Each structure stands twice: as structure tokens, then as C-alpha cells.
mmCIF file of C-alpha atoms in Angstrom:
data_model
loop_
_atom_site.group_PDB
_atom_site.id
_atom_site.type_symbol
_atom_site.label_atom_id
_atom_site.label_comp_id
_atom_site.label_asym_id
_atom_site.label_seq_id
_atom_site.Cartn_x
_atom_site.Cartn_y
_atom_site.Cartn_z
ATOM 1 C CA UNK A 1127 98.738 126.298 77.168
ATOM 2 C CA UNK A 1128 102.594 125.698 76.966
ATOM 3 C CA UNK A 1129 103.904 124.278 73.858
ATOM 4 C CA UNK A 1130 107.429 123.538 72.073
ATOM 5 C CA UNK A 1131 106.869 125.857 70.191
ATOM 6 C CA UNK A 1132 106.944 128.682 72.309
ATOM 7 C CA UNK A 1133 109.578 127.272 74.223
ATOM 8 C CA UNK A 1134 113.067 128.094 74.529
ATOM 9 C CA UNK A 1135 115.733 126.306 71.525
ATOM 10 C CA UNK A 1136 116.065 122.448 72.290
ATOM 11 C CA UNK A 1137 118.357 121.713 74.833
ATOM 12 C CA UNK A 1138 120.389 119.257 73.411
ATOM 13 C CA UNK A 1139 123.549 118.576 75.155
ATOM 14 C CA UNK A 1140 121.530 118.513 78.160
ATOM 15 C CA UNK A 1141 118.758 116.262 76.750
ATOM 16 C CA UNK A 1142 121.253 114.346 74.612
ATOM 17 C CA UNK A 1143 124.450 114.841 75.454
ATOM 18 C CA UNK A 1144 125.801 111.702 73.664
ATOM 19 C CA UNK A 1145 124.267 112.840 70.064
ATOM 20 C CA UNK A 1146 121.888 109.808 70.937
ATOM 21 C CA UNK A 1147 118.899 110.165 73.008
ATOM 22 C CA UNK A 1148 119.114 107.266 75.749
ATOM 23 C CA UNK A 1149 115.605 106.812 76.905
ATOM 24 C CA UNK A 1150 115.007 104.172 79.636
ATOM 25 C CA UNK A 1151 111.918 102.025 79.019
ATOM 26 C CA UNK A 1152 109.910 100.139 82.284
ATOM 27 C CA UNK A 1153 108.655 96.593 81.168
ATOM 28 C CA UNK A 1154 107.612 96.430 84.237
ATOM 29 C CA UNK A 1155 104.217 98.337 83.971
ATOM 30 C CA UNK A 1156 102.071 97.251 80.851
ATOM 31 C CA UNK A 1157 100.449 100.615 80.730
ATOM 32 C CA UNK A 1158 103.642 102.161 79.882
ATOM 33 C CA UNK A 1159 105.669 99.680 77.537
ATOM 34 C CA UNK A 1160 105.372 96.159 76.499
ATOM 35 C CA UNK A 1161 107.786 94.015 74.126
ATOM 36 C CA UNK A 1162 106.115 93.330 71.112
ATOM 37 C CA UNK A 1163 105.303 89.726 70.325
ATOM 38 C CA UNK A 1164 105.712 89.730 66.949
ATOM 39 C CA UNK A 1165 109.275 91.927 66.646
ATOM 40 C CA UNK A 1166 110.524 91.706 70.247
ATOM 41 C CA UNK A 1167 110.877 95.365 70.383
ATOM 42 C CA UNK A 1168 109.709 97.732 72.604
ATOM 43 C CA UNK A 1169 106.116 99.424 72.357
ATOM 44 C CA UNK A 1170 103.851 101.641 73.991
ATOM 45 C CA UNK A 1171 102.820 104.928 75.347
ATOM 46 C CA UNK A 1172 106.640 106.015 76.834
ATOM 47 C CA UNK A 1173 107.776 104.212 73.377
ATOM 48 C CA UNK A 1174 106.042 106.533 71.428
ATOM 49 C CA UNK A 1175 106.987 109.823 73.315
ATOM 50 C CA UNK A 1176 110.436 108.861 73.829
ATOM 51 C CA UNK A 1177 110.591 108.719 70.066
ATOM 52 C CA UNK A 1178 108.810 112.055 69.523
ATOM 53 C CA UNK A 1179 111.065 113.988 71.730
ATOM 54 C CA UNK A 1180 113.879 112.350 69.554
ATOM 55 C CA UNK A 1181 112.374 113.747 66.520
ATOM 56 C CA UNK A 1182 111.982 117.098 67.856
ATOM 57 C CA UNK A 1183 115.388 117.359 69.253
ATOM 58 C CA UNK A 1184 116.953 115.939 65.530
ATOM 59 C CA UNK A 1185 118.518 112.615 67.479
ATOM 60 C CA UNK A 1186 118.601 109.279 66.822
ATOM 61 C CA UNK A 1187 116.888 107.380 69.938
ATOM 62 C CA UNK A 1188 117.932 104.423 71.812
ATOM 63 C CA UNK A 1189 115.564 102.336 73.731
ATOM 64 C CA UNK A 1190 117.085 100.812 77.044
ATOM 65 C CA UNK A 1191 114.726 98.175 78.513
ATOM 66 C CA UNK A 1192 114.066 97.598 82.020
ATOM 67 C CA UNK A 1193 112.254 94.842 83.841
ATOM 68 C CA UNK A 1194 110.942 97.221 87.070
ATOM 69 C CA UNK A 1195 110.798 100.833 87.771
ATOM 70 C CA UNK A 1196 113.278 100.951 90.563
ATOM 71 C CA UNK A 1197 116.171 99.652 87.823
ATOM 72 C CA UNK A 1198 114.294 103.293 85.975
ATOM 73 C CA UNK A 1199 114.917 105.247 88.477
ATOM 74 C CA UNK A 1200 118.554 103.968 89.080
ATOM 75 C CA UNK A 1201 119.443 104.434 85.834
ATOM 76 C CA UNK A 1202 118.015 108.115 85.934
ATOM 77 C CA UNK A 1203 119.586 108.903 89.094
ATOM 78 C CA UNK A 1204 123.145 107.831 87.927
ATOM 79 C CA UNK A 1205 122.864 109.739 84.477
ATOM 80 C CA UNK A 1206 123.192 106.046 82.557
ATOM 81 C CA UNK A 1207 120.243 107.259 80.759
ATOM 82 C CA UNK A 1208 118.994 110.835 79.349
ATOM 83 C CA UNK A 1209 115.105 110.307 79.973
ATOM 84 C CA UNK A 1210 112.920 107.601 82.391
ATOM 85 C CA UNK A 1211 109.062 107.561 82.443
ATOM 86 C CA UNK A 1212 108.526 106.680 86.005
ATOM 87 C CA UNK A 1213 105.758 107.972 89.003
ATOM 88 C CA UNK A 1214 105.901 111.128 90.946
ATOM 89 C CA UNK A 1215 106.945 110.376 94.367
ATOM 90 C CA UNK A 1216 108.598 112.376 97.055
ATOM 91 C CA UNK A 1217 111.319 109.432 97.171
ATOM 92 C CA UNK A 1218 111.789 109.256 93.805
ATOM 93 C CA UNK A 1219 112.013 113.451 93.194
ATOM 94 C CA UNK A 1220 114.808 113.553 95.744
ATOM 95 C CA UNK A 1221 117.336 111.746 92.630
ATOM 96 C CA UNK A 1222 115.755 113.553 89.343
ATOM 97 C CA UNK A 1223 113.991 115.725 88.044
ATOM 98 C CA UNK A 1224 110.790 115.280 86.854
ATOM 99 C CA UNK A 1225 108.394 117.006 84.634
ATOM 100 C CA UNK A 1226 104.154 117.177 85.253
ATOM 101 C CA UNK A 1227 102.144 113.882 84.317
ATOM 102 C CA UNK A 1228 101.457 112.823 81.343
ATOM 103 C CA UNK A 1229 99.081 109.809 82.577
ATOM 104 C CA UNK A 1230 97.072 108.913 85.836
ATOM 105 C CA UNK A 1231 97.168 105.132 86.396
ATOM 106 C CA UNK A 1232 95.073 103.401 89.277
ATOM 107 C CA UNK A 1233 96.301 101.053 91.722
ATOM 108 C CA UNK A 1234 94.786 98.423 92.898
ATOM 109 C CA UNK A 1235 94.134 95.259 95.090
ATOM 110 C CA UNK A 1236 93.864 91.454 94.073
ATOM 111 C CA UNK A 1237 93.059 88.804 96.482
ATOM 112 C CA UNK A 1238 91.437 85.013 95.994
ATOM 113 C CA UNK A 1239 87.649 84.490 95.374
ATOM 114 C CA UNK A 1240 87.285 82.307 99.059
ATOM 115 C CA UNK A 1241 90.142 85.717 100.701
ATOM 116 C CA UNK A 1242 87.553 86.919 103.522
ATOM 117 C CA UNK A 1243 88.737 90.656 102.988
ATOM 118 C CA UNK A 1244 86.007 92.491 101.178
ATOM 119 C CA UNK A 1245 87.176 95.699 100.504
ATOM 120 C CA UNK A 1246 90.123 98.167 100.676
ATOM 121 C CA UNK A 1247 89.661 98.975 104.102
ATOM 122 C CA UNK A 1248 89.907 95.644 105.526
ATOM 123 C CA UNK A 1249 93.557 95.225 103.390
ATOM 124 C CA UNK A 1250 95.783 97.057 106.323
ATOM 125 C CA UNK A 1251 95.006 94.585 109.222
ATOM 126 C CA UNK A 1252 97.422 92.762 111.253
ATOM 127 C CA UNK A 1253 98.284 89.256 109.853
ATOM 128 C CA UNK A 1254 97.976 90.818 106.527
ATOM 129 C CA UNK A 1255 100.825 89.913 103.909
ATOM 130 C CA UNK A 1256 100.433 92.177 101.129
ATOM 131 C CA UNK A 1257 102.926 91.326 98.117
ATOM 132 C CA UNK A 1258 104.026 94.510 96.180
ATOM 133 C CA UNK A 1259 107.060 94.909 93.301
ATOM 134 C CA UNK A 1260 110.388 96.052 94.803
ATOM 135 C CA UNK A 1261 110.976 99.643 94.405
ATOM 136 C CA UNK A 1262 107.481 100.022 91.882
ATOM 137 C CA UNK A 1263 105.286 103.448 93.038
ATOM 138 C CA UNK A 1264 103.122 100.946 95.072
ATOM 139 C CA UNK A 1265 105.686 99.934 96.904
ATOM 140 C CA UNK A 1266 106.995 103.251 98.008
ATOM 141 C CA UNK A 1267 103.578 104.652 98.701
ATOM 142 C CA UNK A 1268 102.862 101.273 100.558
ATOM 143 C CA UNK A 1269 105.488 101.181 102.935
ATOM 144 C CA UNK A 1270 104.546 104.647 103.893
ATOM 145 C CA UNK A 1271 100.740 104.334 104.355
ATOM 146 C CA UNK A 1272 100.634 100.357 105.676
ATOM 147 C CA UNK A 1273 100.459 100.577 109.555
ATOM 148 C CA UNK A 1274 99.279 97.363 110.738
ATOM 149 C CA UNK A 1275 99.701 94.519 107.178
ATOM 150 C CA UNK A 1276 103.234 93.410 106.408
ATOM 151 C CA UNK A 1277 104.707 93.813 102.959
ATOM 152 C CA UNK A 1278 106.403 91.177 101.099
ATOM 153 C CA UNK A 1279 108.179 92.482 97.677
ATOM 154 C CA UNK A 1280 108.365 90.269 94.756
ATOM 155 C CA UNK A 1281 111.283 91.361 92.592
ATOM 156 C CA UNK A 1282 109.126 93.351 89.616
ATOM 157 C CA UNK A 1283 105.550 94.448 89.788
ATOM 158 C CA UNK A 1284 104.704 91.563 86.789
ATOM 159 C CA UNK A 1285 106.017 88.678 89.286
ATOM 160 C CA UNK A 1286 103.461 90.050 92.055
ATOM 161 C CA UNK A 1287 100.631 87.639 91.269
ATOM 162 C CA UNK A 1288 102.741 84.697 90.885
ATOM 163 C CA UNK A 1289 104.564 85.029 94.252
ATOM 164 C CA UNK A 1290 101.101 85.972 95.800
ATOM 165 C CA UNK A 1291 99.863 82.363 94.993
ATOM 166 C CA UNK A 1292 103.167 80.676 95.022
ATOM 167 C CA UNK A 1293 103.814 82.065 98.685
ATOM 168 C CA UNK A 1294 100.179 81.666 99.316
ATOM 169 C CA UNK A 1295 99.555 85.530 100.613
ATOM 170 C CA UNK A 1296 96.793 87.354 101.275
ATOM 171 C CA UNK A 1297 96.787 90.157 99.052
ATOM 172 C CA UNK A 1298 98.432 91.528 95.673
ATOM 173 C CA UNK A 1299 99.150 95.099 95.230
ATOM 174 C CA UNK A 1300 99.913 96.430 92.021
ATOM 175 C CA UNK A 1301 98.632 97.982 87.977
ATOM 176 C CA UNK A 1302 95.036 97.594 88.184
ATOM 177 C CA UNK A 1303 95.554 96.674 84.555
ATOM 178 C CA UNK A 1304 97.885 94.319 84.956
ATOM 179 C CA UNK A 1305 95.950 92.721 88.074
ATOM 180 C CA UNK A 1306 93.172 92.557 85.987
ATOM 181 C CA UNK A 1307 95.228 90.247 83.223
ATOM 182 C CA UNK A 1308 96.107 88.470 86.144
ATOM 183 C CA UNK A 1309 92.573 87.840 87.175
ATOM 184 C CA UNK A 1310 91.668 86.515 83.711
ATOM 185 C CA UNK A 1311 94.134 84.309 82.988
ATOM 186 C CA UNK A 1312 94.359 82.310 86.366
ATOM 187 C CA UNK A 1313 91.545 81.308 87.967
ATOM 188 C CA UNK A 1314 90.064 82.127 91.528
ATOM 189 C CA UNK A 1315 91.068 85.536 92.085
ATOM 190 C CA UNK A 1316 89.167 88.794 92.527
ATOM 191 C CA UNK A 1317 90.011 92.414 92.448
ATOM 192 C CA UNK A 1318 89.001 94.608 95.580
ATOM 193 C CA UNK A 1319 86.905 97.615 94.032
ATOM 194 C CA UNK A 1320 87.882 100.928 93.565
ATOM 195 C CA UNK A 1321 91.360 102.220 93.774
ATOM 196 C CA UNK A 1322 93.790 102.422 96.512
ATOM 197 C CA UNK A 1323 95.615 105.280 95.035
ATOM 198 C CA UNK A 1324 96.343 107.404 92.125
ATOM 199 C CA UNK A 1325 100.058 107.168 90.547
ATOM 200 C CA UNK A 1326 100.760 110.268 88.426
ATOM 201 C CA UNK A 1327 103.776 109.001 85.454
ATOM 202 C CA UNK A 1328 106.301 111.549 84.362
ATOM 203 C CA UNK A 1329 109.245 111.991 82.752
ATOM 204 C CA UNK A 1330 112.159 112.141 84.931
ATOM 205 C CA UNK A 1331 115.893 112.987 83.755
ATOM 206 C CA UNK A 1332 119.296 113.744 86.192
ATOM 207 C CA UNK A 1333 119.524 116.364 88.413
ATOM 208 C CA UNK A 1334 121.734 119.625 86.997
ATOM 209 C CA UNK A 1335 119.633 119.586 83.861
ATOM 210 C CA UNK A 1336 117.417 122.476 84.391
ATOM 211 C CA UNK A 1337 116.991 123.589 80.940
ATOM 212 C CA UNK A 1338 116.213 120.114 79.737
ATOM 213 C CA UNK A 1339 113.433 120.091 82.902
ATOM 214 C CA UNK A 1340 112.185 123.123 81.308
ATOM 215 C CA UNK A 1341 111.758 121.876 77.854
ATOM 216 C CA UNK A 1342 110.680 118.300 78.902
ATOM 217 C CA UNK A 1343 107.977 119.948 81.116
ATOM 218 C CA UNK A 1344 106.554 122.205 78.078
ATOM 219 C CA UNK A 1345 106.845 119.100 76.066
ATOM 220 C CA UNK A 1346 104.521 117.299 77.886
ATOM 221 C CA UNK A 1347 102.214 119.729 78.293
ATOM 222 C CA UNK A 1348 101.528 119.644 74.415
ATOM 223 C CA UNK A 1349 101.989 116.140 74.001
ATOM 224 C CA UNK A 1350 98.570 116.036 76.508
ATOM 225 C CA UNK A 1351 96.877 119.170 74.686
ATOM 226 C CA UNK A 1352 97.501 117.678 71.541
ATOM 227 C CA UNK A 1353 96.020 114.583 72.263
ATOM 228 C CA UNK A 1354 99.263 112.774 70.981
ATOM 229 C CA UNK A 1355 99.066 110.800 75.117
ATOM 230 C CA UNK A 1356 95.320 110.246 74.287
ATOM 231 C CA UNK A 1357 96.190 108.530 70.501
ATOM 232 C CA UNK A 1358 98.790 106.560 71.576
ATOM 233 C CA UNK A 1359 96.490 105.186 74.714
ATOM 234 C CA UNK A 1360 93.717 103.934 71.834
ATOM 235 C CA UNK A 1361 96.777 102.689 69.645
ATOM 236 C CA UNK A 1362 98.205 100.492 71.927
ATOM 237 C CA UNK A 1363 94.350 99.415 73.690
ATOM 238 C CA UNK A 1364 95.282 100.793 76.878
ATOM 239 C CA UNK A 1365 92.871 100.695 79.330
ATOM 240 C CA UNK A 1366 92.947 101.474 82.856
ATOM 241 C CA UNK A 1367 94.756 104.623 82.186
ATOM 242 C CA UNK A 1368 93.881 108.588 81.603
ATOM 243 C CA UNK A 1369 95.599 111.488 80.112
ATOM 244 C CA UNK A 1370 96.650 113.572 83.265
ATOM 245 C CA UNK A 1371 94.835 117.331 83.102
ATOM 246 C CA UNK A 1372 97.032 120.364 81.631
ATOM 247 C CA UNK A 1373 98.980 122.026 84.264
ATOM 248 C CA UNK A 1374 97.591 125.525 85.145
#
């Protein structure tokens, strides 16, 4: 089981080379962060572990807030930020460098109650218009897999549902979670069952920081064997979410 503990000193001036730790946080996924209602400020799962690294590295962290996971990934990519919590994709790795998962989140399909399509199979068929958040994992694993639908992007994964009915589209692609919400709170919409894939969230940081990789990857590893991802999933009521397995 890797730990901290047995890894190598903190890497701080690669981690935080500032003195501050500048951790980019994704409003754009529920699972991950949400802005409080009560303070304004920024909660959640990548809140909490953002804040724990800072303690363990003896930094002060600053929370930079995002309103889709493409602005993340930018942000990593140029080195504005130290830290992102964003999916594993083959698109994404080619920018940063990114650790195991910490959580596996489903995605998922939302169409209206009188929508003929039945199930996930029927979603990729021509005349399909499948809305999606710009740049979000679903989008990126969309526009590889979708053969015969056409994708429209809506400009953050939370706006998906409202430009599916505003546009009048056939499906919405997105956080099963947040699809869900979406499902509640307006009326005449459905979710497809099951899952259409699997996104695996990480921590990413900029390329030529090995030895921060290094230490960020044994963090998360104990953060999951500790059960610190599973606490701060029941803390925050997260469902629709599960702590990724320990890397062998």
C-alpha cells in the first residue's frame, strides 16, 4: 500500500512553487465541488483534498474556481495552477500529468418522458443530436465513440439540460448525478439506464514535475486506503460516485 509516509520528502517547489498551493477547482461537476450556499465558498471532495495536500506540504492553499473542466485542464496545461482534479483521458494526459483515480463517476443519458429512444443503444443513430459540455470527459470520449448521432456542446456540463430543452434535442449527455438533479427539478424527463461509461478523476499537475507526480500519486493512494475519499463522499452526500480501487 503506498503512503506519504514512506514516500520521498515533499516536493515543494515543484508542488508549490509560489509558497502558495494554487489548486484549480471544477464547478462544473457537482460530484467534485460545489459553491456553498450559505458562504459562497468552495466545497467538496477536490475541496477537501486540495486542502489536505496543503497541510501536508506546510502551505497555505488557494482555491481557483472554474465553471467547466476544459478551463481545468487549461489552466493545468499552462502551469497557471499547481494542482487540477480532472478525468483520465488520452487527450487530456498528452498536457499533464496525472496521478491514479481517486473516484469513479458514471456517465449517463437524459432524454424526455414521450423521447422514443429506450435505451443506450438506440442513443448513436442518425438524426440524433446529443448535447454534451464543451471540453467535459463526456465530451472527449463522445466525439470519439459517436459514429452515426451529432453532438451539440453547451458551454459547461451544468448548462447541458437547459440547452437540451431550450434547443429542443434529443438527448443529454452528462454527470449521472447531476442529470439526475436535472430530472427532479424539471419535469418530463427520464434517464436512460445504466451507464454509458466510466470516468476515472485524478489529480493532474504540469508536465516537468516528476517528483511532484510521484508524491501526488502516493498521496492518493492513501487518501483512498485511508478512507479520507470515502469520508468526504458521506460528508458532502455524494452519491453517484465510488472510491476508485488501490493501485496494485
Amino acid at each position: 500500500m503506498a503512503a506519504c509516509a514512506s514516500a520521498p520528502s515533499a516536493p515543494v517547489a515543484e508542488l508549490a512553487p509560489s509558497g502558495t498551493l494554487r489548486a484549480a477547482i471544477n464547478f462544473g461537476n457537482p460530484i467534485l465541488a460545489v459553491k456553498d450556499a450559505a458562504t459562497g465558498e468552495p466545497r467538496g471532495v477536490s475541496v477537501d483534498l486540495a486542502r489536505e495536500l496543503g497541510k501536508r506540504l506546510g502551505v497555505p492553499v488557494e482555491l481557483l474556481t472554474f465553471p467547466a473542466a476544459g478551463k481545468v485542464v487549461e489552466a493545468v496545461t499552462a502551469a497557471q495552477v499547481d494542482i487540477g482534479f480532472v478525468a483520465i483521458d488520452p487527450v487530456r494526459g498528452t498536457g499533464m500529468l496525472q496521478t491514479p483515480p481517486y473516484l469513479v463517476i458514471e456517465g449517463a443519458y437524459l432524454v424526455r418522458n414521450d423521447s422514443p429512444i429506450k435505451s443506450n443503444a438506440e442513443v448513436d443513430r442518425a438524426g440524433n443530436r446529443i448535447v454534451v459540455g464543451n471540453g467535459s470527459a463526456y465530451d472527449l470520449y463522445l466525439t470519439r465513440e459517436i459514429k452515426h448521432a451529432t453532438l451539440v456542446k453547451a458551454p459547461t456540463s451544468p448548462a447541458v439540460t437547459d440547452q437540451f430543452l431550450a434547443q429542443k434535442l434529443d438527448v443529454a449527455a452528462g454527470v449521472k448525478q447531476q442529470l439526475q438533479a436535472d430530472a427532479q427539478r424539471l419535469p418530463g424527463l427520464r434517464l436512460l439506464d445504466g451507464r454509458f461509461m466510466v470516468i476515472q478523476q485524478a489529480m493532474g499537475l504540469p508536465k516537468g514535475r516528476d517528483a511532484g507526480a510521484r508524491y501526488l500519486t502516493a498521496f492518493v493512494e492513501e487518501m483512498k486506503a485511508s478512507g479520507f475519499v470515502a469520508a468526504a463522499l458521506a460528508r458532502h452526500k455524494i452519491e453517484g460516485a465510488m472510491v476508485a480501487p488501490l493501485q496494485p
